[in-house]
Coordinates of C-alpha atoms in Angstrom, one line a residue:
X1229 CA 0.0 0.0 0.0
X1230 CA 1.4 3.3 -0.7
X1231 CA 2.5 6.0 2.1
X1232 CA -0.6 8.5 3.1
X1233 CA 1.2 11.9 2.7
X1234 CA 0.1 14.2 5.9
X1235 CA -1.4 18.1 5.1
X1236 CA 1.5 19.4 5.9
X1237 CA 3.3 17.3 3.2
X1238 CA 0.6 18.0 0.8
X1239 CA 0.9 21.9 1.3
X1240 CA 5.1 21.4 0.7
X1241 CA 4.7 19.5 -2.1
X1242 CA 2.6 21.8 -4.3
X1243 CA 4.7 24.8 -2.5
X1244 CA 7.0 22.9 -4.9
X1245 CA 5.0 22.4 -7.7
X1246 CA 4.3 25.9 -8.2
X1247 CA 7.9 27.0 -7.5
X1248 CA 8.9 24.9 -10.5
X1249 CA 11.2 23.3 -7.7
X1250 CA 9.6 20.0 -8.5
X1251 CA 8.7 19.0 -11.9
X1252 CA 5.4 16.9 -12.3
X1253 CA 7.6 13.9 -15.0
X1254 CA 9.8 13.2 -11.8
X1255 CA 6.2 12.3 -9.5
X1256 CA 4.9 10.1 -12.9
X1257 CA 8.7 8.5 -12.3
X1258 CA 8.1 7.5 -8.8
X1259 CA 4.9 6.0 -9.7
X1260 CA 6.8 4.2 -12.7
X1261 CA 8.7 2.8 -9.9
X1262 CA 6.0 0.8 -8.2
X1263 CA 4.9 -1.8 -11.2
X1264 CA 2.2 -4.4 -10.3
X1265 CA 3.8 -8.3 -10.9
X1266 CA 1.5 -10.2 -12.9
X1267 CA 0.0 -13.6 -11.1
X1268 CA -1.4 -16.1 -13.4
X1269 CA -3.7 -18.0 -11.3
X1270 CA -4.3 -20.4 -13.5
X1271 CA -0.5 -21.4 -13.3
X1272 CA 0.6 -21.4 -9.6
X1273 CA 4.1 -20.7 -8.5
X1274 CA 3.9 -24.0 -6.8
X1275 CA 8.5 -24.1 -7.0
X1276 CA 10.0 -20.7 -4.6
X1277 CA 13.4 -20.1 -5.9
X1278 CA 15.2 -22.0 -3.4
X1279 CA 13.7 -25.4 -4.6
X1280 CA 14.6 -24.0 -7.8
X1281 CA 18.2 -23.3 -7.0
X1282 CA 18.8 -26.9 -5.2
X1283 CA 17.6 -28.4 -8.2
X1284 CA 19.9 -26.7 -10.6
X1285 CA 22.6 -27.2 -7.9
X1286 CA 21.6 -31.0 -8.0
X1287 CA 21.6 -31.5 -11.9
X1288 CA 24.8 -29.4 -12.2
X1289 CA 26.5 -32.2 -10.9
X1290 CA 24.3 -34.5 -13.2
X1291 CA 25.8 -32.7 -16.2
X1292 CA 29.4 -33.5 -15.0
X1293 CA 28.6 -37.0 -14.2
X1294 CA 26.6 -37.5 -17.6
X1295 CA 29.7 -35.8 -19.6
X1296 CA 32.0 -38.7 -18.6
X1297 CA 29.3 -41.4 -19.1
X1298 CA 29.3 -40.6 -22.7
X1299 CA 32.3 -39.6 -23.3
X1300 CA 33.0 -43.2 -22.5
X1301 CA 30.4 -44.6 -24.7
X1302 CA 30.9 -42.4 -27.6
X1303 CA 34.7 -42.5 -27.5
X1304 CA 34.5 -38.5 -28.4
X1305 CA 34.6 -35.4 -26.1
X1306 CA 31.0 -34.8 -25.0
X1307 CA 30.3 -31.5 -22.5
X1308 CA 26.9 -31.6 -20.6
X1309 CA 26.1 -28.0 -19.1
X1310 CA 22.6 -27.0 -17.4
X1311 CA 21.1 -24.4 -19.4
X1312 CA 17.9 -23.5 -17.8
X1313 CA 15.6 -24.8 -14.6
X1314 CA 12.0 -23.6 -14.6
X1315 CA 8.4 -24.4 -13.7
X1316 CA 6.0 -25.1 -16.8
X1317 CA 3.0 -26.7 -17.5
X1318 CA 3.3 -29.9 -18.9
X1319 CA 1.0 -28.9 -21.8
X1320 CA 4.0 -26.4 -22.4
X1321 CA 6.7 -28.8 -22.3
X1322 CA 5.1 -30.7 -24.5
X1323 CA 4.3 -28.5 -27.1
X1324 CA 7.9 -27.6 -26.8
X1325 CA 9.3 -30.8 -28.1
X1326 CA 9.4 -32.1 -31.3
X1327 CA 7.8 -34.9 -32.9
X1328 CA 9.1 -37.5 -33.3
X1329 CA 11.3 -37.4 -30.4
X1330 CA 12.4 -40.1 -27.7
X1331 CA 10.7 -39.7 -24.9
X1332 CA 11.6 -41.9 -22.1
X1333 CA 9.3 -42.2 -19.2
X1334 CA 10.8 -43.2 -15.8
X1335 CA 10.3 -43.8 -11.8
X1336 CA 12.6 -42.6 -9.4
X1337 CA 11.5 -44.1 -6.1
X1338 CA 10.9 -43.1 -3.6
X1339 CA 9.5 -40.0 -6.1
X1340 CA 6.1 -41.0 -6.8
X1341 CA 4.7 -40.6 -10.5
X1342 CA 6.5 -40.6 -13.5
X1343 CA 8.9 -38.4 -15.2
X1344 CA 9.8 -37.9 -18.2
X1345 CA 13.4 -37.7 -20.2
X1346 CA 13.3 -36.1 -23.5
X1347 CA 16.1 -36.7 -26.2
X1348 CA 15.7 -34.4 -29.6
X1349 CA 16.5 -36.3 -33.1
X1350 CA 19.6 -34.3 -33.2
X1351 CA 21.0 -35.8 -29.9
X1352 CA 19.8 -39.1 -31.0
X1353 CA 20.5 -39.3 -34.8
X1354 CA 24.4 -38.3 -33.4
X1355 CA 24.7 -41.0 -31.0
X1356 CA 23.2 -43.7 -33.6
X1357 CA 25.5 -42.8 -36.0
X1358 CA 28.4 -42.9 -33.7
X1359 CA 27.3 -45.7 -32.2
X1360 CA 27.0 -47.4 -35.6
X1361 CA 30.5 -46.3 -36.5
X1362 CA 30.2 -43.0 -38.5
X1363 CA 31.5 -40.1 -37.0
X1364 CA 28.5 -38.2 -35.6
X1365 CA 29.6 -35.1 -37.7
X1366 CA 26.6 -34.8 -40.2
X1367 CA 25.3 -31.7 -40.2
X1368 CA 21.8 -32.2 -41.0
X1369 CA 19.6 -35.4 -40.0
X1370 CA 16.0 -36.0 -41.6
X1371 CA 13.2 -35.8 -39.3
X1372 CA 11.3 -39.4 -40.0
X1373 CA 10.0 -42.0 -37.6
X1374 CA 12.7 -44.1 -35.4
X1375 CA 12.9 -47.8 -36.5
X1376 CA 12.4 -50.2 -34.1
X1377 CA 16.4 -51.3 -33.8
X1378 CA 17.1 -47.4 -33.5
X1379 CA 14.6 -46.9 -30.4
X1380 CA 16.4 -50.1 -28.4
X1381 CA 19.8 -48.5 -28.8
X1382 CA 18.7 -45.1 -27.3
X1383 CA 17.0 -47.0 -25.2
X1384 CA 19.8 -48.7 -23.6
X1385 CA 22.0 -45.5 -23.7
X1386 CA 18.9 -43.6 -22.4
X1387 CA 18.5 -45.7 -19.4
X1388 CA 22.2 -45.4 -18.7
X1389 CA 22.1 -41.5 -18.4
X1390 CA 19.1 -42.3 -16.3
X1391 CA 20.6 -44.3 -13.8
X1392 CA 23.3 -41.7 -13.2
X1393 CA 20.3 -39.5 -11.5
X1394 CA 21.1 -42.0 -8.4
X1395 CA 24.2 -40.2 -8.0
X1396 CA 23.1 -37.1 -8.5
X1397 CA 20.6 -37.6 -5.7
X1398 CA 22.4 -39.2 -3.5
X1399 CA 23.7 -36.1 -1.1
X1400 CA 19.6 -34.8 -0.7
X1401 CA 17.9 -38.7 -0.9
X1402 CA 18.7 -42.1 -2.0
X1403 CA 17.0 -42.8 -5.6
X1404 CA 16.8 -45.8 -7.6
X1405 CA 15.9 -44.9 -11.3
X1406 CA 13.8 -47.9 -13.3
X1407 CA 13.1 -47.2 -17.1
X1408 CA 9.0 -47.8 -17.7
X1409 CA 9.2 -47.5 -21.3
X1410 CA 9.5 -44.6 -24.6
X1411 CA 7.3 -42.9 -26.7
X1412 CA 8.2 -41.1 -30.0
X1413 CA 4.9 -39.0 -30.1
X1414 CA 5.0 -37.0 -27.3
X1415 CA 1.5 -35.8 -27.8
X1416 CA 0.2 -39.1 -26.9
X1417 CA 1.5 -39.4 -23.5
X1418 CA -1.3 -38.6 -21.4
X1419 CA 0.8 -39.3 -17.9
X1420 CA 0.1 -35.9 -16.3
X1421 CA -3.0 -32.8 -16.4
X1422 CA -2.3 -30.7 -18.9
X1423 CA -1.9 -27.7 -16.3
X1424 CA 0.4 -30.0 -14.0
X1425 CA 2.8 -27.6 -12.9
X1426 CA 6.4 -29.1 -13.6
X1427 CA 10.3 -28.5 -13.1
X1428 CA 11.8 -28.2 -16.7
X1429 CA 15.7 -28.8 -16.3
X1430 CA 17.2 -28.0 -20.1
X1431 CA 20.8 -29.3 -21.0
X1432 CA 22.7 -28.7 -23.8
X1433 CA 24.7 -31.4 -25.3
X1434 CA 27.9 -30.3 -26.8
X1435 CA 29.1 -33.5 -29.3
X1436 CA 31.7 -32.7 -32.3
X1437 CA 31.2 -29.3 -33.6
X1438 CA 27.2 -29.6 -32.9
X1439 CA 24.8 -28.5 -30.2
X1440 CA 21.3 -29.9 -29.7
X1441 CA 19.3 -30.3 -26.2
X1442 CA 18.2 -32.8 -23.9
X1443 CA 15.1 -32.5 -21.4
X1444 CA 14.5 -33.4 -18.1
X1445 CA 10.5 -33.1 -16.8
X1446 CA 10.0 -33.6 -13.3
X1447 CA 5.9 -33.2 -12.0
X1448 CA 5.3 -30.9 -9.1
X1449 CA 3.8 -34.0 -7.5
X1450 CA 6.4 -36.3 -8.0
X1451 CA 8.6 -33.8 -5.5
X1452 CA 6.0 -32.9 -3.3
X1453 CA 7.1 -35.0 -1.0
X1454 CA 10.7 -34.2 -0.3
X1455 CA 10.4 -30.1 -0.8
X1456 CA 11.4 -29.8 2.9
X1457 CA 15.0 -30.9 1.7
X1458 CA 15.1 -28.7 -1.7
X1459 CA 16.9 -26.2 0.2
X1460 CA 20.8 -25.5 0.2
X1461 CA 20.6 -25.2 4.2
X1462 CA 19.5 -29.1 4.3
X1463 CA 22.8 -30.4 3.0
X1464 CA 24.9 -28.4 5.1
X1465 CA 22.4 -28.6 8.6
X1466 CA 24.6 -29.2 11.9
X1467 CA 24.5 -33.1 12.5
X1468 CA 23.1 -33.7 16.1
X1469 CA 25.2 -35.5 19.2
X1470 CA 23.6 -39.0 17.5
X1471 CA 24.8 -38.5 14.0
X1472 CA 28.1 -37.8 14.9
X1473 CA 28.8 -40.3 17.2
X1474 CA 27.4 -42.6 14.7
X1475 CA 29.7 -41.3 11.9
X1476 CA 32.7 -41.3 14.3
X1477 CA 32.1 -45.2 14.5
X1478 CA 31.5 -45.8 10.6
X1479 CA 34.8 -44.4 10.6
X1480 CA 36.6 -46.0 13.0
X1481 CA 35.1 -49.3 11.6
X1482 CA 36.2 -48.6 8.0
X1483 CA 39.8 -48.2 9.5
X1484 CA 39.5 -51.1 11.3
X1485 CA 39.6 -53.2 8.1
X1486 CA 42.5 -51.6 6.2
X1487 CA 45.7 -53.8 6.3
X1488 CA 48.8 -51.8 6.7
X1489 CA 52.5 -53.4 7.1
X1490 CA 54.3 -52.9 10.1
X1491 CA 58.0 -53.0 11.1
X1492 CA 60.6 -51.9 13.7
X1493 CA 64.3 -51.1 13.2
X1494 CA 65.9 -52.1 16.1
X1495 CA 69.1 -50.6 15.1
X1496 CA 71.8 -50.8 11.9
X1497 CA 75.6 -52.3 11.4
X1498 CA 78.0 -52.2 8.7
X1499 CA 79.1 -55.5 7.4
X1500 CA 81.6 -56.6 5.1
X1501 CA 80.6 -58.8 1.9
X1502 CA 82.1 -61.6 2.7
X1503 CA 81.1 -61.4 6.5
X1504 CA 78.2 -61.3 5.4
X1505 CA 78.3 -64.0 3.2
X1506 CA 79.5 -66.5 5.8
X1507 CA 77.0 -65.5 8.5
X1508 CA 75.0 -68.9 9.7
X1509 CA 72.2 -69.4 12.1
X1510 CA 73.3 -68.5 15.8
X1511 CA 75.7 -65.7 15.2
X1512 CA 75.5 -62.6 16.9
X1513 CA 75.3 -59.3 14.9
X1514 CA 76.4 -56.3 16.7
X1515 CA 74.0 -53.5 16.3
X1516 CA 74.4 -49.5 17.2
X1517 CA 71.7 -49.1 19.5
X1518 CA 71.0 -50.2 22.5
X1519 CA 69.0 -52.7 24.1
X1520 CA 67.7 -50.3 27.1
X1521 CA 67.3 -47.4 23.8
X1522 CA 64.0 -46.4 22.1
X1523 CA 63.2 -47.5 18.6
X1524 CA 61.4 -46.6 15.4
X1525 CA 58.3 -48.5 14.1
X1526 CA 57.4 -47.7 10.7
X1527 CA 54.2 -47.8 9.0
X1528 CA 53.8 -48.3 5.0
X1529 CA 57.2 -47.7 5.6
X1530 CA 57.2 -44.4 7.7
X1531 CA 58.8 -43.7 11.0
X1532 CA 55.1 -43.1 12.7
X1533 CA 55.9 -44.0 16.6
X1534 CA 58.8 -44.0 18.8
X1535 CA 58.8 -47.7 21.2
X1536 CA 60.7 -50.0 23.4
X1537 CA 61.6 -53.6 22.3
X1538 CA 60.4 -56.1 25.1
X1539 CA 58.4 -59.5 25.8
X1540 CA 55.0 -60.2 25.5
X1541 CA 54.4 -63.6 26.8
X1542 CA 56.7 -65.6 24.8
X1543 CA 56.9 -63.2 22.1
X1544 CA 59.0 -60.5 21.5
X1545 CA 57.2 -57.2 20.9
X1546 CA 57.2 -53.6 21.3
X1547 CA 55.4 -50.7 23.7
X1548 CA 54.7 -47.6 22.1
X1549 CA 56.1 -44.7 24.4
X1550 CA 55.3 -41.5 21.6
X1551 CA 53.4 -40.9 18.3
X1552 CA 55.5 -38.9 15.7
X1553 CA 53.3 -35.6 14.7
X1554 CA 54.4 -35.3 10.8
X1555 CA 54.6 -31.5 9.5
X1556 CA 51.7 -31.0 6.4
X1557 CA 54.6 -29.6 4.4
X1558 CA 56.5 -33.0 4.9
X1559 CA 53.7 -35.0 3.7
X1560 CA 53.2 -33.1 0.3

């Protein structure tokens, strides 16, 4: 609402009117200032911009973990960048696409519903051909209908790029991704409402010298359920007394089962060749330390403690009387 301007205000400002002090285009710029934001209600917000955010934070990483995926399977230098994350309707996403396209229609439990991955002809008539041992580098691909034996080889490299999304996931939930099946005529997938609000997550697919897109549709309901954790502040949240204690022991347990070798020095000597040569069991070799003297015990072959030979039992063994704090500069 805008400020109620007392008499006294009123008086001063046409005191300043009719001084020419004030000119009446810099009032109508003040009033330019305060625009009205358009509201459709027929297309709720139903994504703030933090969910928003933590989703293009989440499928940033996805475009770094699909680059390497098929820039194995291709054998050529593929770059995966996040262009754009947005709501939409799905009757907008799909009069977006082309047809035909590939449109591969997922679950990700524990997401309820399905969502959809869209692949252009460009991206796909690319990875056929490289696939099927051209090059990829044709410049222009006719738009006709995908044979059968071309849809199950997207397929398979579809549902790869799919099951990535588990690692992608897995710092705000734990996913398992499960192909459902692909349609080439996106206007006859009737999955959601066509005003079904829905997260549109654009990549662009850099492959040779081209550039085409791929699609990622996610349904407001499908994330319904975990919009508490779309927010940056839930993956960096304190850990309470439990989770740390917990952690501490994971640790300790994963150390537990590493192997390391293990050896003490319990001094040195200088021998001649041929002494050394005629040495047989029961000779005595004159060391230069002590008995009563400390010695080093190495790990992975590093001086880590400081100990004192002894007995244990029958066995000879060693007490550890000092742990050896190594400088970070030293272990560079």
């Amino acid at each position: 609402m805008a400020e109620v301007l007392s008499q006294s205000e009123i008086d001063a400002l046409l005191s300043a009117l009719s001084t020419g002090e004030l000119q009446p285009e810099e009032l109508q710029k003040d009033e330019e200032k305060q625009k009205v934001k358009l509201y459709d209600f027929r297309s709720p917000q139903k994504f703030s911009k933090e969910h928003i955010r933590t989703l293009e934070l989440i499928h940033d990483n996805y475009a770094r973990i699909i680059s390497n995926y098929l820039s194995g399977q291709l054998r050529k230098n593929v770059k995966v960048k996040i262009e754009t994350v947005e709501q939409i309707t799905y009757e907008e996403f799909i009069h977006s696409v082309s047809n035909p396209t590939i449109l591969t229609i997922f679950t990700l439990a524990p997401l309820s519903g399905s969502i959809l991955f869209e692949t252009n002809p460009q991206f796909v008539y690319q990875v056929l051909d490289i696939l099927l041992g051209g090059d990829g580098e044709r410049k222009l691909y006719t738009a006709k209908e995908f044979t059968d034996i071309d849809k199950n080889i997207i397929q398979q490299v579809n549902a790869g790029l799919i099951s990535n999304l588990k690692l992608a996931w897995e710092d705000l939930i734990s996913v398992e991704p499960a192909v459902d099946s692909i349609e080439t005529n996106p206007a006859l997938n009737q999955t959601l409402a066509p005003t079904e609000p829905v997260a549109l997550i654009v990549f662009s697919v850099e492959l040779g010298k081209s550039n085409c897109f791929i699609n990622l549709c996610i349904p407001y309901l499908s994330l319904e359920k975990v919009l508490d954790k779309l927010v940056v502040q839930y993956w960096f949240r304190d850990e309470g007394e439990g989770d740390k204690e917990e952690s501490k022991k994971k640790v300790l347990d994963r150390l537990n089962n590493v192997d390391v070798s293990m050896h003490v020095e319990l001094g040195k000597t200088h021998l001649m060749v041929d002494d050394f040569l005629k040495l047989v069991n029961g000779d005595i070799v004159k060391l230069d330390n002590k008995f009563t003297e400390p010695v080093k015990v190495f790990v992975e072959n590093e001086v880590s403690y400081i100990g004192k030979p002894g007995v244990i039992g029958k066995k000879a063994g060693v007490a550890i009387l000092d742990i050896l704090e190594k400088d970070v500069g030293n272990d560079e």
